[in-house]
Amino acid sequence: MELQRVVKFEAERDPEFVRWITQTVGGERIRHCLQCGLCSGSCPLSLYMDYTPRRLMHLSREGFKEEVLSSYTIWLCTCCYACMVECPKKINITHMMYALKTRAIREHFYPKRFAIPVLAREFSRMIRGSGRITESRLVMRVFFKTAAWRLLGFSKLGLQLMRTGRMRLGREKVEHRADIVTLLNAVDEMKKELAR
Amino acid sequence: MPDARNGGSAPAAKIGVYVCHCGTNIAGTVDVRALTEYAAGLPDVAVAREYRYMCSDPGQELIRRDIKDCGLNRIVVASCSPLMHEPTFRGALIQAGINPFLLQMVNIREHVSWVHTSKQEATTKAKDLVRAAVRRVRLHQPLEKRRVEINPSVLVVGGGIAGIHAALNIANSGKHVYLVERQPTIGGHMAYFDKTFPTLDCAACILTPKMTAVGSHRNITLWTYAEVAAVEGYVGNYKVKVRHKPRYILDDLCIGCQECVEACIYKEGRWADEFNFGLSKRKPIYLPFPQAVPQKVLIDPEACIEFKSHKCKKTCVEACGERKAIDFNQRESFDEIEVGSIIIATGFKTFDASRNVYYGYGKYKNVYTSLEIERLINASGPTGGEIVLSDGGKPKMVGIVHCVGSRDHNTNRWCSKVCCMYSLKLAHLIRERTGAEVYNFYIDMRTPGKGYEEFYDRLLDEGVHFVRGRVAEVTDWPVHPSEKGKLIIRAEDTLAGFVRRIPVDMVVLSVGLEPQADARDVRRLFNISCSEEGWFLERHPKLAPVSTFTDGVFIAGACQGPKDIPDSVAQAGAAAAEAMALADAKYVELEPYTAHVIDEACSGCKTCLTICPYTAISFVEETKTARVNEVLCKGCGTCVATCPSASIEQNMFEDQEIFEEVEGLLAYA
Amino acid sequence: MKYAYYPGCSLKGTGRAYEESLLAVLRVLDVEVEELRDWNCCGATTYMSFDELQSYALAARNLSMAKQAGHDLMAPCAACYLVLNKTQYYVRDYSWIGAIVEHALDAIDLPKDISAKVRHPLDILLNDVGLDSIRAKVVYPLRGLKVAPYYGCQLVRPYALFDSQRNPTSMDRVLEACGAQIVYYPVKTQCCGGSQKGTLPEVGLDLIRHLLAEAQRNGAEVISTVCPLCQFNLEAFEEQASNAHQFHFPVLYFTQLLAVAFGVPLTDAGFQRSFVSIKPILAQREIAYA
Amino acid sequence: MLNAVELANGNGHASSEATEPRIVGFFCTWCTYLAADLAGTSRIKYSPNVRVVRVMCSGRIDPQFVLDAFARGADGVLIGGCHPGDCHYQQGNYNCLRRSRLLARVLRQLGIEEERFRVEWISAAEGDRVRAVVDDMVEKLRKLGPLHPSQPDPFPILGQERRLQEVTA
């Protein structure tokens, strides 16, 4: 066990982050948080989190960006909305988690080869490419990019799926694939516009 | 058993013993059945019964019926403390047509079931006590309560919001009120504030009208800069001596024009202005603050040259001219008043922040107490409402430290109740006026009360920082470049789970509430009790919150415990109602526990005369015996114990009765 | 009754049984459905965390096309259902999001109007078809078959207006109408872990195990689901999740149970795709089937 | 003056309590009696050995009461009054104090250990002090043992007066 000196200086806080989170979709009401912990209590995954949702709320509104964006919490969130429905202060916790994920991905705030963000990335690529998801192919890609060896563990399942005709290798796609690209690009243009 | 001293044989006693279960309060620890059976076997006991709640109407009915049906002439009730229900059961006796003093209560709840655990021992003790009561009650004599008239006027001590409110209530009911305030003006702590939580309405706007109303009310005699010097008498008939401190101004002549203040040879104030906690300076002659009531100036003899050298040009006197209101030779004077009841509303004092050395109060210039900030924020304050640092600059970061001198076994154990809310108020005002980042350091956020939690929610939304953790220290020693030239607050952010160092420009210490420094003297003066902390003790925490154990003396406001304005006002209203009820009753009945001399036994040694604190005993030359004036006698019984010839007796506490009780307690147990 | 049908990616893949049984059941109930032409992936929760705005646009494309088709949009997959709804709410609540989405639709010459009503089959069965007409179609009652109704999270939270967010009962009522017996299932809306099983296996497995154990504890014979991912997670990892107690449930889509009751041949309702056959249970309960 | 019933009931516990010290307390209404009540309402537990006689003021307590208590078989006597300066009747507790000083000496001459007679100032707010004092006194008296195990009346003189009254009954 190694000793570690932990003290937080105000200089380490990022006021910009607070401004952003309190203005971003989902984060608007975060300041109202009473720190009652019901979100953590009702969350099926809080047991695995380094920071419970409650703590994440506090860290976010106090502007400890590092801690928040590099925490596992946002990736463990399965977006089941339990916290959001229960929250006595009607804070859109789940939506805020999305916001934090997007920002964490944008600013590369996650562990290398960490499957969840990779999945998100691959997922988006596949859609950009074909407009639809072919689960089997997606799973393959993610595994190859994260932990190929784990694929072996799934061989049996794969066979089962194959046998029951639930694993299609043929690629699902939309007719007007160009549309999808145009659509997504349009969004990006507009975003840039708004940023300006 | 007849009594040698009282002579003659009393009618044979027929005693009824009534044992109360008080639900399980008593029955849970005392074997009430065994106790009742035991009582039934005692001599002269005609009836012994147990019942779930004796004080309930059916319970009392048991007693009433037995008195009628079985012709009982003595009653013993074994239940709670006589101080709780003696009046109740005496009432029952009266209704049943026998003298209420033929009752003896046995305290088997407070003194037995609640303090002992072994059923066997508790039951034994209860038996002993009942046995003693049975033996004692046989000697009880019918007694008559004394009626005394009640003086309808009321004394209110303390001119804070509680005193003001109580005084106005009573005065409006047409009774006369004497309001005595120690400071040169009324208004109390509320006068310091700019805004009040949670509505943020302006304190002055709601307080000033009440203050002026007091000043001008024809039923109120307002004495400021005065103190109660002595109190004697009893409920309905208190004699109070009031000391007037010299303000060197003739009240009735001063019209408050303050031309004298203008004219003072000191063109600038030089002396710490008490009302602004020294944040501003005043002259030797001054008005406490603009809205002061009464609008009378006063002179500070410590500061005024005339008092030091007698060589002052006395420009003030010139300025006052024809009015001749200034009198350098004024001496302290006294007034004697008679009132029927007294309301004590002497308020609180705030915790001395310098007692907590780690917060650097008095060491760092920019560490203030919450009251000082109240003045800084106040439009009529030293900075005209500007929140500024000692160097005049605007604070960019402000830390508000909660629970200073509260919830702390090293200082005061109690929660001061108002700090969370006023800290929120200050946080809001500071943010509003300076736009500074405000940090609240709290242990728990306590916001019970109408609109309080909502106010907290509002503050959360305003982006005030809330760090849950008691501040460990305030220091000016930077360990990080960003901390240079700042005051650094160190505390664990228990919600984030790490220690934080927060550099601020200004620290506000939310000081807790304490009993007044002289609370203990005051309580002696009025013969009431204090809790261990020094708050005045109410007769019952729930059912008699403004009464004391001294009849006719009531308490209101923060002198009874930390309270915010609404609570203080509510209590003041309650106290006023109690006082008015007393006054409207016209007369009050006093316990007949007075002493009386048995002439034939009295040797006329006069020992008792010297010992009686109320000079109620006089010497009758004709008979050469002492005589007790029953109106003056308060029934302490000291004279009885002192009399060498055992020729003084005290009703209800006759030697014989006590001997019997003692013997009963110990009888071959 | 006619609806635009939005299958979503899963119903074409691991969730085929859902599509098959759903369409079969609707046929029995004479509910017309037409698959939305050239629908695209809704983006699901995963795209959300990559780029929320893009995912709104993706969802909007489908909604706009549905509006054109002029029917309510039936979305059987809980994730799709959520995302499509969410998109509508956000476009409505945040004008700037609306602006972006409209701009994007414009870019591919689709009308801005995305107000097509998004419906879940449960909603349709309960409120448009009605329990009576369902009862009327039952030929092989389920005779008290003990069913654990598992709704999962995203169907009811946070947008479903047709059922309670804390204790949904729509599926219960539909299945009861077919003679099934609904067992007490307190975790009916607890999360199955979604893609977690793939990304953080042990974590996902934990959640799955809890759901299965709860069903077993309450004596369920089958678990009924409304979402392809829930169904997949519970079914595919039963074996792995088995520890102290062995799990061996058929994990079905509620539409498959309806199909049995309506006398749809099992093979037409995708039963051949289950890992655990339901036949023994049906036999044991003496429930007839086609 | 026993009667059959009292004997029957009264002695029920005599044996079991034989070794337990019996204390008679004289408490003033305004402070110590209230304190004892407070101890009750605060559910503070203490030894059941004390039996309290309520008087209005400790100033009322006649040395005879104390002597009588000892004569009747008390192993200890505890007087409780308001703190000096707090007397509800201004100075009753001072009078009590003076008498007690004298009384204490008399008792010592009668061979009664000083631990058996105690005067305590306990204010209405000091519920826990009642416990402390009583428990402590009981502890000390246990060590001392019963005052007069054999004969019930160690002071014939005192006794006579009382018996006289009984005869006249």
Coordinates of C-alpha atoms in Angstrom, one line a residue, chain B residues 188-500:
Chain B
G188 CA -32.4 44.4 20.1
H189 CA -30.5 42.2 17.6
M190 CA -33.1 42.6 14.9
A191 CA -32.2 46.3 14.6
Y192 CA -28.8 45.2 13.3
F193 CA -30.2 43.3 10.3
D194 CA -30.7 44.6 6.8
K195 CA -32.9 41.7 5.6
T196 CA -34.7 38.8 7.3
F197 CA -34.9 35.3 6.0
P198 CA -36.5 33.6 4.2
T199 CA -38.6 36.4 2.7
L200 CA -35.7 38.8 2.5
D201 CA -38.0 41.6 3.6
C202 CA -36.2 44.6 5.1
A203 CA -35.8 44.3 8.8
A204 CA -36.0 48.0 9.5
C205 CA -39.2 48.3 7.5
I206 CA -41.0 45.8 9.7
L207 CA -39.3 46.6 13.0
T208 CA -39.2 50.5 13.0
P209 CA -43.0 50.9 13.1
K210 CA -43.2 48.6 16.1
M211 CA -40.4 50.5 17.8
T212 CA -42.1 53.9 17.3
A213 CA -45.4 52.4 18.4
V214 CA -43.8 51.4 21.6
G215 CA -42.3 54.8 22.0
S216 CA -45.6 56.6 21.6
H217 CA -48.0 54.1 23.1
R218 CA -50.0 55.7 26.0
N219 CA -50.1 52.4 27.9
I220 CA -46.4 51.9 27.7
T221 CA -43.8 53.4 30.0
L222 CA -40.5 53.0 28.1
W223 CA -37.3 53.1 30.2
T224 CA -34.2 52.6 28.1
Y225 CA -30.6 52.7 29.4
A226 CA -32.2 51.2 32.6
E227 CA -32.0 47.9 34.4
V228 CA -34.1 46.0 37.0
A229 CA -32.2 46.4 40.3
A230 CA -34.5 44.5 42.7
V231 CA -37.6 42.4 42.7
E232 CA -39.8 41.4 45.6
G233 CA -43.3 40.3 46.2
Y234 CA -45.2 37.4 44.6
V235 CA -47.6 36.7 41.8
G236 CA -49.9 39.5 41.2
N237 CA -48.0 41.8 43.5
Y238 CA -44.4 42.3 42.5
K239 CA -42.5 45.4 43.7
V240 CA -39.7 46.2 41.2
K241 CA -36.9 48.6 41.6
V242 CA -35.5 50.0 38.3
R243 CA -32.1 51.7 38.0
H244 CA -31.8 54.5 35.4
K245 CA -28.2 54.8 34.2
P246 CA -27.3 58.5 33.6
R247 CA -27.3 59.4 29.9
Y248 CA -26.5 63.0 30.9
I249 CA -29.5 64.1 28.8
L250 CA -32.9 65.0 30.2
D251 CA -35.2 62.7 28.4
D252 CA -38.2 64.8 28.5
L253 CA -36.3 67.9 27.2
C254 CA -34.3 66.3 24.4
I255 CA -36.2 66.3 21.1
G256 CA -33.6 64.3 19.2
C257 CA -32.6 67.1 16.8
Q258 CA -29.0 66.1 17.2
E259 CA -27.8 69.7 16.8
C260 CA -25.6 69.0 19.9
V261 CA -24.0 66.1 18.0
E262 CA -23.3 68.4 15.1
A263 CA -21.9 71.0 17.4
C264 CA -19.6 68.7 19.4
I265 CA -16.1 70.1 19.4
Y266 CA -15.0 66.7 17.9
K267 CA -15.8 67.2 14.3
E268 CA -15.2 63.5 13.5
G269 CA -16.2 60.5 15.5
R270 CA -13.3 58.9 17.3
W271 CA -14.8 56.2 19.5
A272 CA -15.8 52.8 18.5
D273 CA -19.5 52.8 17.6
E274 CA -21.1 50.1 19.7
F275 CA -24.0 49.7 17.3
N276 CA -21.6 48.9 14.4
F277 CA -19.3 46.8 16.5
G278 CA -16.5 49.3 16.1
L279 CA -16.7 49.2 12.3
S280 CA -17.4 52.9 12.5
K281 CA -16.6 55.8 14.9
R282 CA -18.9 58.0 16.9
K283 CA -18.6 61.2 18.9
P284 CA -18.8 61.5 22.7
I285 CA -22.4 62.6 22.3
Y286 CA -24.4 60.5 19.9
L287 CA -27.6 58.9 18.9
P288 CA -27.2 55.1 18.9
F289 CA -28.6 54.8 15.4
P290 CA -30.9 56.8 13.1
Q291 CA -34.1 54.9 13.9
A292 CA -33.3 54.7 17.6
V293 CA -36.3 54.7 20.0
P294 CA -36.4 56.9 22.0
Q295 CA -34.9 59.6 19.7
K296 CA -32.7 60.8 22.6
V297 CA -28.9 61.3 22.4
L298 CA -26.6 60.3 25.2
I299 CA -23.1 61.3 26.3
D300 CA -20.3 58.8 26.8
P301 CA -18.5 60.1 29.9
E302 CA -15.4 58.1 29.0
A303 CA -15.0 60.1 25.8
C304 CA -16.4 63.5 26.7
I305 CA -13.8 66.1 27.5
E306 CA -16.1 67.9 30.0
F307 CA -16.0 64.8 32.2
K308 CA -12.3 64.5 32.0
S309 CA -11.1 68.1 32.3
H310 CA -14.2 70.2 32.9
K311 CA -12.7 72.6 30.4
C312 CA -14.8 71.9 27.4
K313 CA -16.3 74.7 25.4
K314 CA -19.6 72.8 25.7
T315 CA -20.6 73.7 22.2
C316 CA -23.2 71.0 22.6
V317 CA -24.9 73.0 25.4
E318 CA -24.8 76.1 23.3
A319 CA -26.4 74.2 20.4
C320 CA -29.1 72.8 22.6
G321 CA -29.7 76.4 23.8
E322 CA -33.1 77.0 25.3
R323 CA -34.0 73.4 25.4
K324 CA -31.4 72.9 28.1
A325 CA -31.6 69.1 27.7
I326 CA -27.9 68.5 28.6
D327 CA -27.1 67.8 32.2
F328 CA -23.5 66.9 33.0
N329 CA -24.4 66.3 36.7
Q330 CA -27.0 63.7 36.1
R331 CA -26.7 60.7 38.5
E332 CA -28.2 57.3 38.3
S333 CA -31.7 57.3 39.6
F334 CA -34.3 54.8 40.7
D335 CA -38.0 54.1 40.1
E336 CA -40.2 51.8 42.2
I337 CA -43.0 50.2 40.4
E338 CA -45.7 47.6 41.2
V339 CA -46.7 45.0 38.7
G340 CA -48.8 41.9 38.7
S341 CA -46.6 39.9 36.4
I342 CA -43.3 40.0 34.7
I343 CA -42.2 39.0 31.2
I344 CA -38.5 38.4 30.7
A345 CA -37.3 38.8 27.2
T346 CA -33.6 39.5 27.7
G347 CA -32.5 37.7 24.6
F348 CA -29.1 36.2 23.8
K349 CA -25.5 37.1 23.1
T350 CA -23.5 35.8 20.2
F351 CA -20.5 33.4 20.6
D352 CA -17.2 35.2 21.0
A353 CA -15.5 34.1 17.8
S354 CA -12.0 34.7 19.1
R355 CA -12.5 31.7 21.4
N356 CA -11.9 29.5 18.4
V357 CA -8.3 30.4 17.7
Y358 CA -8.1 28.4 14.4
Y359 CA -10.4 30.7 12.7
G360 CA -8.2 33.7 13.2
Y361 CA -10.9 36.1 14.3
G362 CA -9.1 39.3 15.6
K363 CA -5.9 38.1 13.9
Y364 CA -6.8 38.4 10.3
K365 CA -8.4 41.7 9.3
N366 CA -10.9 40.1 6.9
V367 CA -12.3 37.6 9.2
Y368 CA -15.7 38.9 10.4
T369 CA -18.5 37.6 12.5
S370 CA -21.9 37.3 11.0
L371 CA -23.2 40.2 13.0
E372 CA -20.4 42.5 11.7
I373 CA -21.4 41.5 8.1
E374 CA -25.0 42.3 8.9
R375 CA -23.8 45.8 9.6
L376 CA -21.7 46.0 6.5
I377 CA -24.7 44.8 4.4
N378 CA -27.0 47.2 6.2
A379 CA -27.9 50.3 4.1
S380 CA -27.7 52.4 7.3
G381 CA -24.4 50.7 8.3
P382 CA -20.9 52.0 8.4
T383 CA -20.4 51.5 4.7
G384 CA -23.9 52.3 3.6
G385 CA -24.5 48.8 2.5
E386 CA -21.2 48.3 0.7
I387 CA -19.6 44.9 1.4
V388 CA -15.9 45.8 1.5
L389 CA -12.6 44.4 2.7
S390 CA -10.6 46.1 5.4
D391 CA -8.6 47.7 2.6
G392 CA -11.8 48.9 0.9
G393 CA -11.6 46.5 -2.0
K394 CA -14.5 44.2 -3.1
P395 CA -14.2 40.5 -2.1
K396 CA -14.1 38.1 -5.0
M397 CA -14.3 35.0 -2.9
V398 CA -16.1 34.7 0.4
G399 CA -16.2 31.8 2.8
I400 CA -19.1 31.4 5.3
V401 CA -18.2 29.1 8.2
H402 CA -21.2 27.6 9.9
C403 CA -21.5 26.3 13.5
V404 CA -18.9 28.6 15.0
G405 CA -19.6 28.0 18.7
S406 CA -22.4 25.5 18.1
R407 CA -22.6 21.7 18.1
D408 CA -19.2 21.6 19.7
H409 CA -18.4 20.0 23.0
N410 CA -15.4 22.3 23.3
T411 CA -17.6 25.4 23.3
N412 CA -21.4 25.0 23.1
R413 CA -23.1 21.7 22.6
W414 CA -26.3 23.0 21.2
C415 CA -27.4 23.8 17.7
S416 CA -28.0 27.5 17.5
K417 CA -30.9 27.0 15.1
V418 CA -30.7 30.2 13.2
C419 CA -27.2 30.1 11.8
C420 CA -28.0 27.9 8.8
M421 CA -30.7 30.2 7.7
Y422 CA -28.9 33.5 8.3
S423 CA -25.8 32.1 6.6
L424 CA -27.9 31.4 3.6
K425 CA -29.3 34.9 3.8
L426 CA -25.9 36.4 4.0
A427 CA -24.6 34.2 1.2
H428 CA -27.5 35.4 -1.0
L429 CA -26.9 39.1 -0.1
I430 CA -23.1 38.9 -0.6
R431 CA -23.5 37.2 -3.9
E432 CA -26.2 39.7 -5.0
R433 CA -24.2 42.8 -4.0
T434 CA -20.6 41.7 -4.9
G435 CA -21.1 38.9 -7.3
A436 CA -18.4 37.0 -5.3
E437 CA -18.1 33.3 -5.3
V438 CA -19.5 32.3 -1.9
Y439 CA -18.7 29.1 -0.1
N440 CA -20.8 27.7 2.7
F441 CA -19.0 25.3 5.0
Y442 CA -21.7 23.4 7.0
I443 CA -22.1 20.2 9.0
D444 CA -25.8 19.7 8.3
M445 CA -28.0 22.1 6.6
R446 CA -30.9 22.7 9.0
T447 CA -33.8 24.5 7.4
P448 CA -37.0 23.5 9.1
G449 CA -39.6 26.2 8.9
K450 CA -42.1 27.7 6.5
G451 CA -40.4 28.6 3.3
Y452 CA -36.9 27.8 4.7
E453 CA -36.1 24.6 2.7
E454 CA -37.4 26.4 -0.4
F455 CA -34.9 29.3 0.4
Y456 CA -32.1 26.7 0.6
D457 CA -33.1 25.3 -2.8
R458 CA -33.0 28.8 -4.2
L459 CA -29.5 29.4 -2.9
L460 CA -28.4 26.1 -4.4
D461 CA -29.7 27.2 -7.7
E462 CA -27.9 30.6 -7.3
G463 CA -24.7 28.7 -7.6
V464 CA -23.5 29.2 -4.0
H465 CA -20.9 26.5 -3.1
F466 CA -21.9 24.1 -0.4
V467 CA -19.0 22.2 1.2
R468 CA -20.1 19.8 3.7
G469 CA -17.4 19.7 6.4
R470 CA -16.5 21.6 9.5
V471 CA -13.7 24.1 8.8
A472 CA -10.5 23.1 10.4
E473 CA -8.5 26.3 10.0
V474 CA -8.3 29.7 8.4
T475 CA -4.7 30.6 7.5
D476 CA -2.8 33.2 5.5
W477 CA 0.0 30.7 4.7
P478 CA -0.1 29.9 1.0
V479 CA 1.1 26.5 -0.2
H480 CA 0.0 27.0 -3.8
P481 CA 0.7 30.0 -6.0
S482 CA -3.0 30.6 -6.4
E483 CA -3.3 31.2 -2.7
K484 CA -0.9 34.1 -2.3
G485 CA -2.4 37.0 -0.4
K486 CA -5.6 35.2 0.4
L487 CA -7.1 33.6 3.5
I488 CA -7.1 29.9 3.0
I489 CA -9.9 27.8 4.4
R490 CA -9.1 24.2 5.0
A491 CA -11.9 21.6 5.4
E492 CA -12.8 18.2 4.2
D493 CA -15.4 18.2 1.5
T494 CA -17.0 15.1 2.9
L495 CA -19.3 14.9 -0.1
A496 CA -16.5 14.9 -2.6
G497 CA -14.3 12.8 -0.3
F498 CA -11.1 14.8 0.0
V499 CA -9.7 17.7 1.8
R500 CA -9.9 21.1 0.1

